[in-house]
Amino acid sequence: MKRIGTLGIVALICASLAAVPALAGNVVGKVSYAGTAPAPKPIAITKDKEVCSREPHVDESLVVAADKGLANVVVYIKDAPNAPKMAVPAKAPELDQKSCKFHPHIQIIPAGGTLDVLNNDGILHNIHTYPKNNPPINQAQPKFKTKMPIKFEKPDTIRLSCDVHTWMNGWLIVAPNAWYTVSGPDGTFKIENVAPGTYTLSYWQETLGTQTAQVTVAASGDVKADLTFPAKK
């Protein structure tokens, strides 16, 4: 049994190494906003106030840092048929409905992966998805159902809402490969282990839409790919 376990571990390590190109660089950068950073817009809580008001609620559709770094931008390499698949994690990623708010606001999971939708509020929620390529979901999640696993087979960009608390909204990116990431609170991002070549890099933001730029990745090291979104009109 010990030998079988050892062989299994070796096989997993080899498979992980095989998924990473022998020569690979990283795409790094910062996404910024050209306009004045908008003041956080408060969201009115109209239901289940005792639970939902446990934390502040503001509009997260355009989050800009003091230095104009733009958060929650999905950055990915477009048309990358040779990109390695994003590995399905042993523990499913989670979407937490906490204080009547989706945590995180946006996240990436691999195609074929499962998302665990959590209800830690102790009240009724309703997960409603608006996909393009996957079956839509509109399902109540009562307080006793604290975890609800949902599988997403196909790549997609999916808007999320709760029909019980209509101000709740978020996004789920179901990625076809590993060359996807989301910019952090300061607008910075990194896509690791990209094979050498010239690519089109896409930057998608839920309010501002999509911008693209060309990037050439070397056999090692980092290549900078900063981008500034024009101000919202």
Short mmCIF file of N, CA and C in Angstrom, two decimals, residues 142-211:
data_model
loop_
_atom_site.label_atom_id
_atom_site.label_comp_id
_atom_site.label_asym_id
_atom_site.label_seq_id
_atom_site.Cartn_x
_atom_site.Cartn_y
_atom_site.Cartn_z
N PRO A 142 -32.44 27.84 1.44
CA PRO A 142 -32.92 28.16 2.79
C PRO A 142 -31.81 28.10 3.82
N LYS A 143 -32.09 28.60 5.01
CA LYS A 143 -31.05 28.74 6.03
C LYS A 143 -30.43 27.42 6.46
N PHE A 144 -31.18 26.33 6.36
CA PHE A 144 -30.62 25.04 6.79
C PHE A 144 -29.71 24.42 5.72
N LYS A 145 -29.74 24.98 4.51
CA LYS A 145 -28.90 24.46 3.43
C LYS A 145 -27.67 25.35 3.33
N THR A 146 -26.68 25.09 4.17
CA THR A 146 -25.55 26.00 4.28
C THR A 146 -24.55 25.89 3.13
N LYS A 147 -24.58 24.77 2.41
CA LYS A 147 -23.67 24.60 1.27
C LYS A 147 -24.41 23.96 0.11
N MET A 148 -24.28 24.57 -1.07
CA MET A 148 -24.94 24.05 -2.26
C MET A 148 -23.92 23.97 -3.41
N PRO A 149 -23.45 22.76 -3.76
CA PRO A 149 -22.47 22.65 -4.85
C PRO A 149 -23.14 22.77 -6.23
N ILE A 150 -22.50 23.54 -7.11
CA ILE A 150 -23.00 23.72 -8.48
C ILE A 150 -21.83 23.50 -9.43
N LYS A 151 -22.04 22.66 -10.44
CA LYS A 151 -20.98 22.37 -11.41
C LYS A 151 -21.21 23.17 -12.69
N PHE A 152 -20.12 23.69 -13.24
CA PHE A 152 -20.17 24.48 -14.47
C PHE A 152 -19.24 23.82 -15.50
N GLU A 153 -19.83 23.26 -16.52
CA GLU A 153 -19.07 22.46 -17.48
C GLU A 153 -18.35 23.28 -18.54
N LYS A 154 -18.97 24.38 -18.97
CA LYS A 154 -18.46 25.11 -20.15
C LYS A 154 -17.91 26.47 -19.77
N PRO A 155 -16.91 26.95 -20.53
CA PRO A 155 -16.40 28.32 -20.29
C PRO A 155 -17.53 29.33 -20.41
N ASP A 156 -17.49 30.36 -19.55
CA ASP A 156 -18.63 31.27 -19.51
C ASP A 156 -18.29 32.51 -18.69
N THR A 157 -19.07 33.56 -18.91
CA THR A 157 -19.07 34.75 -18.06
C THR A 157 -20.48 34.87 -17.51
N ILE A 158 -20.64 34.71 -16.21
CA ILE A 158 -21.96 34.53 -15.61
C ILE A 158 -22.23 35.61 -14.57
N ARG A 159 -23.31 36.32 -14.77
CA ARG A 159 -23.76 37.27 -13.75
C ARG A 159 -24.54 36.53 -12.68
N LEU A 160 -24.36 36.94 -11.43
CA LEU A 160 -25.01 36.30 -10.29
C LEU A 160 -25.92 37.30 -9.58
N SER A 161 -27.05 36.80 -9.10
CA SER A 161 -27.92 37.65 -8.29
C SER A 161 -28.66 36.81 -7.27
N CYS A 162 -29.37 37.48 -6.39
CA CYS A 162 -30.23 36.83 -5.41
C CYS A 162 -31.61 37.45 -5.55
N ASP A 163 -32.61 36.64 -5.84
CA ASP A 163 -33.96 37.17 -6.05
C ASP A 163 -34.62 37.62 -4.75
N VAL A 164 -34.09 37.18 -3.62
CA VAL A 164 -34.64 37.58 -2.33
C VAL A 164 -34.12 38.96 -1.93
N HIS A 165 -32.82 39.17 -2.16
CA HIS A 165 -32.17 40.45 -1.83
C HIS A 165 -31.65 41.02 -3.15
N THR A 166 -32.43 41.88 -3.76
CA THR A 166 -32.21 42.25 -5.16
C THR A 166 -30.96 43.09 -5.38
N TRP A 167 -30.37 43.64 -4.31
CA TRP A 167 -29.14 44.42 -4.48
C TRP A 167 -27.90 43.53 -4.61
N MET A 168 -28.04 42.25 -4.27
CA MET A 168 -26.89 41.36 -4.35
C MET A 168 -26.53 41.08 -5.80
N ASN A 169 -25.27 41.23 -6.13
CA ASN A 169 -24.81 40.90 -7.49
C ASN A 169 -23.34 40.54 -7.47
N GLY A 170 -22.95 39.72 -8.43
CA GLY A 170 -21.56 39.30 -8.55
C GLY A 170 -21.33 38.66 -9.90
N TRP A 171 -20.12 38.14 -10.09
CA TRP A 171 -19.75 37.55 -11.38
C TRP A 171 -18.93 36.29 -11.14
N LEU A 172 -19.15 35.34 -12.03
CA LEU A 172 -18.38 34.09 -12.03
C LEU A 172 -17.80 33.90 -13.43
N ILE A 173 -16.49 33.74 -13.50
CA ILE A 173 -15.81 33.47 -14.77
C ILE A 173 -15.42 32.00 -14.78
N VAL A 174 -15.98 31.26 -15.73
CA VAL A 174 -15.63 29.85 -15.90
C VAL A 174 -14.60 29.78 -17.02
N ALA A 175 -13.35 29.52 -16.63
CA ALA A 175 -12.22 29.68 -17.56
C ALA A 175 -11.91 28.40 -18.32
N PRO A 176 -11.59 28.52 -19.62
CA PRO A 176 -11.21 27.34 -20.40
C PRO A 176 -9.78 26.91 -20.18
N ASN A 177 -8.95 27.80 -19.61
CA ASN A 177 -7.54 27.46 -19.41
C ASN A 177 -6.97 28.25 -18.23
N ALA A 178 -5.68 28.04 -18.00
CA ALA A 178 -5.04 28.61 -16.81
C ALA A 178 -4.57 30.06 -16.99
N TRP A 179 -4.65 30.60 -18.20
CA TRP A 179 -4.13 31.94 -18.45
C TRP A 179 -5.19 33.00 -18.21
N TYR A 180 -5.78 32.96 -17.05
CA TYR A 180 -6.81 33.91 -16.59
C TYR A 180 -6.44 34.39 -15.20
N THR A 181 -6.77 35.65 -14.92
CA THR A 181 -6.61 36.16 -13.56
C THR A 181 -7.53 37.36 -13.36
N VAL A 182 -7.60 37.84 -12.12
CA VAL A 182 -8.41 39.02 -11.78
C VAL A 182 -7.50 40.03 -11.07
N SER A 183 -7.62 41.29 -11.46
CA SER A 183 -6.80 42.31 -10.82
C SER A 183 -7.21 42.49 -9.36
N GLY A 184 -6.22 42.77 -8.52
CA GLY A 184 -6.45 42.94 -7.09
C GLY A 184 -6.99 44.33 -6.77
N PRO A 185 -7.15 44.65 -5.49
CA PRO A 185 -7.68 45.95 -5.07
C PRO A 185 -6.86 47.13 -5.58
N ASP A 186 -5.56 46.91 -5.82
CA ASP A 186 -4.69 47.99 -6.33
C ASP A 186 -4.56 47.98 -7.84
N GLY A 187 -5.28 47.05 -8.52
CA GLY A 187 -5.24 46.98 -9.98
C GLY A 187 -4.15 46.10 -10.55
N THR A 188 -3.31 45.52 -9.71
CA THR A 188 -2.22 44.70 -10.23
C THR A 188 -2.69 43.27 -10.53
N PHE A 189 -1.97 42.62 -11.44
CA PHE A 189 -2.31 41.25 -11.84
C PHE A 189 -1.06 40.51 -12.28
N LYS A 190 -1.18 39.18 -12.37
CA LYS A 190 -0.09 38.34 -12.86
C LYS A 190 -0.66 37.07 -13.46
N ILE A 191 -0.25 36.75 -14.68
CA ILE A 191 -0.57 35.47 -15.32
C ILE A 191 0.74 34.72 -15.44
N GLU A 192 0.83 33.57 -14.79
CA GLU A 192 2.08 32.84 -14.71
C GLU A 192 2.17 31.72 -15.75
N ASN A 193 3.43 31.33 -16.04
CA ASN A 193 3.74 30.16 -16.85
C ASN A 193 3.10 30.21 -18.24
N VAL A 194 3.33 31.32 -18.92
CA VAL A 194 2.82 31.49 -20.29
C VAL A 194 3.93 31.12 -21.27
N ALA A 195 3.59 30.27 -22.21
CA ALA A 195 4.57 29.84 -23.22
C ALA A 195 5.03 31.03 -24.06
N PRO A 196 6.28 31.03 -24.53
CA PRO A 196 6.77 32.15 -25.35
C PRO A 196 5.91 32.35 -26.59
N GLY A 197 5.73 33.62 -26.95
CA GLY A 197 4.95 33.94 -28.14
C GLY A 197 4.32 35.31 -28.03
N THR A 198 3.65 35.71 -29.10
CA THR A 198 2.94 36.98 -29.13
C THR A 198 1.44 36.71 -29.05
N TYR A 199 0.76 37.40 -28.13
CA TYR A 199 -0.64 37.12 -27.84
C TYR A 199 -1.44 38.42 -27.78
N THR A 200 -2.76 38.23 -27.86
CA THR A 200 -3.70 39.32 -27.57
C THR A 200 -4.18 39.15 -26.14
N LEU A 201 -3.95 40.19 -25.34
CA LEU A 201 -4.37 40.18 -23.95
C LEU A 201 -5.69 40.95 -23.85
N SER A 202 -6.69 40.34 -23.21
CA SER A 202 -7.99 40.98 -23.01
C SER A 202 -8.16 41.41 -21.56
N TYR A 203 -8.76 42.57 -21.40
CA TYR A 203 -9.06 43.12 -20.07
C TYR A 203 -10.57 43.40 -20.05
N TRP A 204 -11.30 42.68 -19.20
CA TRP A 204 -12.75 42.86 -19.14
C TRP A 204 -13.17 43.38 -17.78
N GLN A 205 -13.98 44.45 -17.81
CA GLN A 205 -14.50 45.02 -16.57
C GLN A 205 -16.01 45.16 -16.73
N GLU A 206 -16.76 44.80 -15.71
CA GLU A 206 -18.21 44.65 -15.85
C GLU A 206 -18.95 45.92 -16.28
N THR A 207 -18.41 47.08 -15.95
CA THR A 207 -19.04 48.35 -16.33
C THR A 207 -18.41 48.97 -17.56
N LEU A 208 -17.11 48.83 -17.70
CA LEU A 208 -16.37 49.52 -18.76
C LEU A 208 -16.18 48.69 -20.03
N GLY A 209 -16.49 47.40 -19.96
CA GLY A 209 -16.37 46.55 -21.16
C GLY A 209 -14.97 45.98 -21.31
N THR A 210 -14.55 45.81 -22.57
CA THR A 210 -13.29 45.11 -22.88
C THR A 210 -12.31 46.01 -23.62
N GLN A 211 -11.06 45.92 -23.21
CA GLN A 211 -9.94 46.52 -23.93
C GLN A 211 -8.96 45.40 -24.27
#
